Amino acid sequence: MSLLKPRPGIMDIHVYQAGKSRATGNRPPIKLSSNESALGSSPKAIEAYHAAADTLFRYPPSDHLALREALGKKEGLDSGRIILGAGSDEILQLVCRAYAGPGDEVLYHEYGFVIYGLAAQGVGATPVKAPEVDLTANVDNLLAAVTPQTRIVFVANPSNPTGTYLSGSEIERLHAKLPEDVVLVIDAAYAEFCRREDYDIGTDLVDRADNVVVTRTFSKLYGLAGLRLGWGYGPAEIIDVLNRIRGPFNVGSPALAAGLGALEDDDFVERAVAHNEEWRPWLAREVAALGLDVTPSATNFILIRFPQEKDRDAKAADKYLTARGYILRALDEYGLPDCLRCTVGLEEHNKGVVAALRDFMAQAPA
Ligand SMILES: Cc1ncc(COP(=O)(O)O)c(C=O)c1O
């Protein structure tokens, strides 16, 4: 028996359960479980990725200057206040490592992205969840849960796995009432898919405040989840703190190159957004027409609630769909055991999963 002891609390952390990628049938599975891009990766990103093969023997630049400048130009942001990470996950983790520790609380909303709790536990802090209302983060409930121990508040906007969002004015209201020594992290991983008029990514708030960070990712719209590339935008002081604790070579050169390619790929972005705008509402309508409850979504996925009846519940549906080759995301770890999350796929995948769901509902005894 080893005498090694990890730090207190580490053995309480549940290992993150990624969306399944294997089905039980013979055909290759249709993976709709991880909110990945329906259209694959940006072709310009792939081209740049291949070109980066010639320089794999070199360390990547540690200041990430070229990609930060390109992002700054594209988004109209100060590139000096952008930090890049191995996925936006890394930025979320860095904020926890920098600003929270044992005895501190990290607050987020009830069904917010599971990584917030894991990142908090990873630094010995206590994760605290504020109740949502109608599967949506609630500003009053978040504010009511703030204590003197609160160091960080995470808001997924739009949120995963619910697909709901808070308006810009609600985020402003949350920020206005938060103590100034609390970091507000607005996780905008799905921002590009959110086409609602009252939505705001939050970068203007970053420019006006000392305690707000917005995180973004190349994993979703640009289809680069496998490369691990994300970024954060914050006040100079916070970005300086995060840069001190990140690994100097935390983002590899193929990811940096692909990111630059992706930013130039306006055609791909347009196609990806148009595809999502066409098929997310279609999926939502068709699934609702089967008598299942669908939460209105501002993202590239939908949340489906199943009846809590034997043979018709989410577990039975998951099993049935998996056998038909469709992998959706079970949400037990989010406290939503009666729901499955379904990512928008290609036309044939969307039609196929709806047909499989229709058969599931028809075969289950009413
Ligand atoms: C709300 C939210 N934030 C952040 C991430 C992390 O994305 P990545 O680390 O790939 O940038 C995800 C991925 O599923 C997400 O759903």
CSV table of C-alpha atoms in Angstrom, one decimal, residues 117-353:
chain,number,residue,atom,x,y,z
A,117,GLY,CA,-17.3,22.3,-9.9
A,118,LEU,CA,-14.5,20.1,-10.8
A,119,ALA,CA,-12.1,23.1,-11.2
A,120,ALA,CA,-13.2,24.4,-7.8
A,121,GLN,CA,-12.6,21.1,-6.2
A,122,GLY,CA,-9.2,20.8,-7.9
A,123,VAL,CA,-7.9,23.8,-6.0
A,124,GLY,CA,-9.6,22.7,-2.7
A,125,ALA,CA,-12.4,25.3,-2.9
A,126,THR,CA,-16.0,24.5,-2.3
A,127,PRO,CA,-18.4,24.5,-5.3
A,128,VAL,CA,-21.7,26.2,-4.5
A,129,LYS,CA,-24.8,26.0,-6.9
A,130,ALA,CA,-27.6,28.6,-7.0
A,131,PRO,CA,-31.0,27.3,-8.1
A,132,GLU,CA,-32.1,27.9,-11.7
A,133,VAL,CA,-35.6,29.0,-12.7
A,134,ASP,CA,-37.0,27.3,-15.8
A,135,LEU,CA,-33.6,25.7,-16.5
A,136,THR,CA,-32.1,29.2,-16.7
A,137,ALA,CA,-29.5,30.8,-14.5
A,138,ASN,CA,-31.2,33.2,-12.1
A,139,VAL,CA,-29.5,36.4,-11.1
A,140,ASP,CA,-31.4,36.9,-7.8
A,141,ASN,CA,-30.6,33.3,-6.7
A,142,LEU,CA,-26.9,33.7,-7.6
A,143,LEU,CA,-26.7,37.0,-5.7
A,144,ALA,CA,-28.5,35.4,-2.7
A,145,ALA,CA,-25.9,32.6,-2.7
A,146,VAL,CA,-22.9,35.0,-2.5
A,147,THR,CA,-21.1,34.9,0.9
A,148,PRO,CA,-17.9,36.5,2.2
A,149,GLN,CA,-16.2,33.3,1.1
A,150,THR,CA,-17.3,33.6,-2.6
A,151,ARG,CA,-14.2,34.3,-4.8
A,152,ILE,CA,-15.5,33.4,-8.3
A,153,VAL,CA,-18.9,33.3,-10.0
A,154,PHE,CA,-19.2,31.3,-13.2
A,155,VAL,CA,-22.0,31.9,-15.6
A,156,ALA,CA,-22.3,29.8,-18.8
A,157,ASN,CA,-23.9,32.1,-21.3
A,158,PRO,CA,-25.5,30.5,-23.2
A,159,SER,CA,-25.5,27.5,-20.9
A,160,ASN,CA,-24.6,23.9,-21.4
A,161,PRO,CA,-26.5,21.5,-21.0
A,162,THR,CA,-29.7,23.6,-21.0
A,163,GLY,CA,-29.1,25.9,-24.0
A,164,THR,CA,-30.7,28.8,-22.2
A,165,TYR,CA,-29.1,32.2,-21.8
A,166,LEU,CA,-29.2,35.4,-19.8
A,167,SER,CA,-29.7,38.8,-21.5
A,168,GLY,CA,-26.9,41.4,-21.4
A,169,SER,CA,-28.9,43.5,-19.0
A,170,GLU,CA,-29.2,40.5,-16.6
A,171,ILE,CA,-25.5,40.0,-16.7
A,172,GLU,CA,-25.0,43.7,-16.0
A,173,ARG,CA,-27.4,43.4,-13.0
A,174,LEU,CA,-25.5,40.4,-11.6
A,175,HIS,CA,-22.2,42.2,-12.0
A,176,ALA,CA,-23.4,45.5,-10.5
A,177,LYS,CA,-24.4,43.7,-7.2
A,178,LEU,CA,-21.4,41.4,-6.9
A,179,PRO,CA,-18.7,42.4,-4.4
A,180,GLU,CA,-15.7,43.9,-6.3
A,181,ASP,CA,-13.4,41.2,-4.9
A,182,VAL,CA,-15.3,38.5,-6.7
A,183,VAL,CA,-14.2,37.4,-10.2
A,184,LEU,CA,-17.2,37.1,-12.6
A,185,VAL,CA,-16.4,34.6,-15.4
A,186,ILE,CA,-18.8,34.7,-18.4
A,187,ASP,CA,-18.3,31.5,-20.2
A,188,ALA,CA,-19.3,32.2,-23.8
A,189,ALA,CA,-18.3,28.9,-25.4
A,190,TYR,CA,-21.5,29.0,-27.5
A,191,ALA,CA,-21.6,32.7,-28.2
A,192,GLU,CA,-21.4,32.4,-31.9
A,193,PHE,CA,-24.6,30.3,-32.1
A,194,CYS,CA,-26.6,32.8,-30.0
A,195,ARG,CA,-28.5,35.1,-32.3
A,196,ARG,CA,-30.8,36.7,-29.8
A,197,GLU,CA,-31.1,40.5,-29.8
A,198,ASP,CA,-30.8,40.9,-26.1
A,199,TYR,CA,-27.7,38.7,-25.8
A,200,ASP,CA,-24.3,40.2,-25.2
A,201,ILE,CA,-21.0,38.4,-25.1
A,202,GLY,CA,-19.8,40.6,-22.2
A,203,THR,CA,-16.6,42.0,-23.6
A,204,ASP,CA,-17.8,45.6,-23.1
A,205,LEU,CA,-18.4,44.8,-19.5
A,206,VAL,CA,-14.8,43.4,-19.3
A,207,ASP,CA,-13.6,46.8,-20.6
A,208,ARG,CA,-15.5,48.7,-17.9
A,209,ALA,CA,-14.9,46.5,-14.9
A,210,ASP,CA,-11.9,45.2,-13.0
A,211,ASN,CA,-13.3,41.8,-12.2
A,212,VAL,CA,-14.9,40.3,-15.3
A,213,VAL,CA,-13.4,37.6,-17.6
A,214,VAL,CA,-15.0,36.3,-20.8
A,215,THR,CA,-14.0,32.9,-22.1
A,216,ARG,CA,-14.4,31.7,-25.7
A,217,THR,CA,-13.5,28.6,-27.6
A,218,PHE,CA,-12.5,27.3,-31.1
A,219,SER,CA,-14.0,24.0,-30.2
A,220,LYS,CA,-17.6,24.6,-31.2
A,221,LEU,CA,-18.3,26.9,-34.1
A,222,TYR,CA,-14.8,26.4,-35.7
A,223,GLY,CA,-14.8,22.7,-35.2
A,224,LEU,CA,-11.4,22.4,-33.5
A,225,ALA,CA,-12.4,20.5,-30.3
A,226,GLY,CA,-9.7,17.9,-30.9
A,227,LEU,CA,-6.9,20.5,-31.0
A,228,ARG,CA,-7.7,22.2,-27.7
A,229,LEU,CA,-7.8,25.9,-28.3
A,230,GLY,CA,-9.7,28.5,-26.3
A,231,TRP,CA,-9.1,32.0,-25.0
A,232,GLY,CA,-10.0,34.5,-22.3
A,233,TYR,CA,-10.4,38.3,-22.3
A,234,GLY,CA,-10.0,40.2,-19.1
A,235,PRO,CA,-8.6,43.2,-17.3
A,236,ALA,CA,-4.8,43.6,-17.6
A,237,GLU,CA,-4.3,42.7,-13.9
A,238,ILE,CA,-6.2,39.4,-14.1
A,239,ILE,CA,-4.6,38.4,-17.5
A,240,ASP,CA,-1.2,39.1,-15.9
A,241,VAL,CA,-2.0,36.9,-13.0
A,242,LEU,CA,-3.2,34.0,-15.2
A,243,ASN,CA,-0.1,34.3,-17.5
A,244,ARG,CA,2.1,33.8,-14.4
A,245,ILE,CA,0.6,30.4,-13.7
A,246,ARG,CA,0.0,29.0,-17.1
A,247,GLY,CA,2.5,26.7,-18.7
A,248,PRO,CA,4.7,28.7,-21.1
A,249,PHE,CA,3.9,26.3,-24.0
A,250,ASN,CA,0.3,25.5,-23.1
A,251,VAL,CA,-0.9,25.8,-26.7
A,252,GLY,CA,0.9,23.8,-29.4
A,253,SER,CA,1.9,25.3,-32.7
A,254,PRO,CA,-0.6,23.2,-34.8
A,255,ALA,CA,-3.4,24.7,-32.7
A,256,LEU,CA,-2.1,28.2,-33.0
A,257,ALA,CA,-1.8,27.8,-36.8
A,258,ALA,CA,-5.2,26.3,-37.1
A,259,GLY,CA,-6.7,29.1,-35.0
A,260,LEU,CA,-5.3,31.7,-37.4
A,261,GLY,CA,-6.7,29.8,-40.4
A,262,ALA,CA,-10.1,29.5,-38.7
A,263,LEU,CA,-10.3,33.2,-38.1
A,264,GLU,CA,-9.9,33.9,-41.8
A,265,ASP,CA,-12.6,31.4,-42.8
A,266,ASP,CA,-15.6,33.7,-43.0
A,267,ASP,CA,-17.3,31.3,-45.5
A,268,PHE,CA,-17.1,28.4,-43.1
A,269,VAL,CA,-18.4,30.5,-40.2
A,270,GLU,CA,-21.3,31.7,-42.3
A,271,ARG,CA,-22.2,28.1,-43.4
A,272,ALA,CA,-21.9,26.8,-39.8
A,273,VAL,CA,-24.2,29.5,-38.4
A,274,ALA,CA,-26.7,29.1,-41.2
A,275,HIS,CA,-26.7,25.3,-40.8
A,276,ASN,CA,-27.4,25.7,-37.1
A,277,GLU,CA,-30.1,28.3,-37.6
A,278,GLU,CA,-31.9,25.9,-40.0
A,279,TRP,CA,-31.5,22.6,-38.1
A,280,ARG,CA,-31.7,23.5,-34.5
A,281,PRO,CA,-35.3,24.9,-34.8
A,282,TRP,CA,-36.1,21.9,-37.0
A,283,LEU,CA,-34.9,19.4,-34.5
A,284,ALA,CA,-36.7,21.2,-31.7
A,285,ARG,CA,-40.0,21.3,-33.6
A,286,GLU,CA,-39.8,17.7,-34.7
A,287,VAL,CA,-38.8,16.3,-31.2
A,288,ALA,CA,-41.6,18.4,-29.6
A,289,ALA,CA,-44.1,17.0,-32.1
A,290,LEU,CA,-43.3,13.6,-30.7
A,291,GLY,CA,-44.7,14.8,-27.4
A,292,LEU,CA,-41.3,15.4,-25.7
A,293,ASP,CA,-40.5,18.5,-23.9
A,294,VAL,CA,-37.7,20.6,-25.5
A,295,THR,CA,-36.1,23.6,-23.8
A,296,PRO,CA,-35.7,26.6,-26.1
A,297,SER,CA,-32.0,26.7,-27.1
A,298,ALA,CA,-29.7,29.5,-28.1
A,299,THR,CA,-26.9,27.0,-28.9
A,300,ASN,CA,-26.0,24.1,-31.2
A,301,PHE,CA,-27.9,21.5,-29.2
A,302,ILE,CA,-31.2,20.9,-27.6
A,303,LEU,CA,-32.2,19.5,-24.2
A,304,ILE,CA,-35.0,16.8,-24.4
A,305,ARG,CA,-37.0,15.8,-21.4
A,306,PHE,CA,-38.5,12.3,-21.3
A,307,PRO,CA,-41.5,11.1,-19.3
A,308,GLN,CA,-40.6,9.4,-16.0
A,309,GLU,CA,-42.3,6.2,-17.0
A,310,LYS,CA,-40.7,2.8,-17.3
A,311,ASP,CA,-39.7,2.0,-20.9
A,312,ARG,CA,-40.3,5.7,-22.0
A,313,ASP,CA,-37.7,7.4,-19.7
A,314,ALA,CA,-34.4,9.0,-20.7
A,315,LYS,CA,-32.5,5.8,-19.8
A,316,ALA,CA,-34.6,3.6,-22.0
A,317,ALA,CA,-34.4,6.2,-24.8
A,318,ASP,CA,-30.6,6.4,-24.4
A,319,LYS,CA,-30.3,2.6,-24.7
A,320,TYR,CA,-32.7,2.5,-27.7
A,321,LEU,CA,-30.9,5.3,-29.6
A,322,THR,CA,-27.5,3.9,-28.9
A,323,ALA,CA,-28.6,0.5,-30.3
A,324,ARG,CA,-29.7,2.4,-33.4
A,325,GLY,CA,-26.3,4.1,-33.6
A,326,TYR,CA,-27.2,7.5,-32.3
A,327,ILE,CA,-25.2,8.7,-29.3
A,328,LEU,CA,-26.8,11.5,-27.2
A,329,ARG,CA,-25.6,12.8,-23.9
A,330,ALA,CA,-27.0,11.4,-20.7
A,331,LEU,CA,-27.1,14.1,-18.0
A,332,ASP,CA,-27.2,12.2,-14.6
A,333,GLU,CA,-24.1,14.0,-13.5
A,334,TYR,CA,-25.9,17.4,-14.1
A,335,GLY,CA,-28.8,16.3,-11.9
A,336,LEU,CA,-31.0,16.0,-15.0
A,337,PRO,CA,-31.5,12.2,-15.2
A,338,ASP,CA,-34.8,12.5,-17.1
A,339,CYS,CA,-33.1,14.4,-20.0
A,340,LEU,CA,-30.8,13.8,-22.9
A,341,ARG,CA,-28.9,16.4,-24.8
A,342,CYS,CA,-28.7,16.2,-28.6
A,343,THR,CA,-26.2,18.2,-30.7
A,344,VAL,CA,-27.3,19.5,-34.1
A,345,GLY,CA,-25.8,17.3,-36.7
A,346,LEU,CA,-25.8,17.0,-40.5
A,347,GLU,CA,-29.2,16.8,-42.2
A,348,GLU,CA,-29.1,13.0,-42.4
A,349,HIS,CA,-28.2,12.7,-38.7
A,350,ASN,CA,-30.9,15.1,-37.6
A,351,LYS,CA,-33.5,13.2,-39.7
A,352,GLY,CA,-32.2,9.9,-38.5
A,353,VAL,CA,-32.2,10.7,-34.8
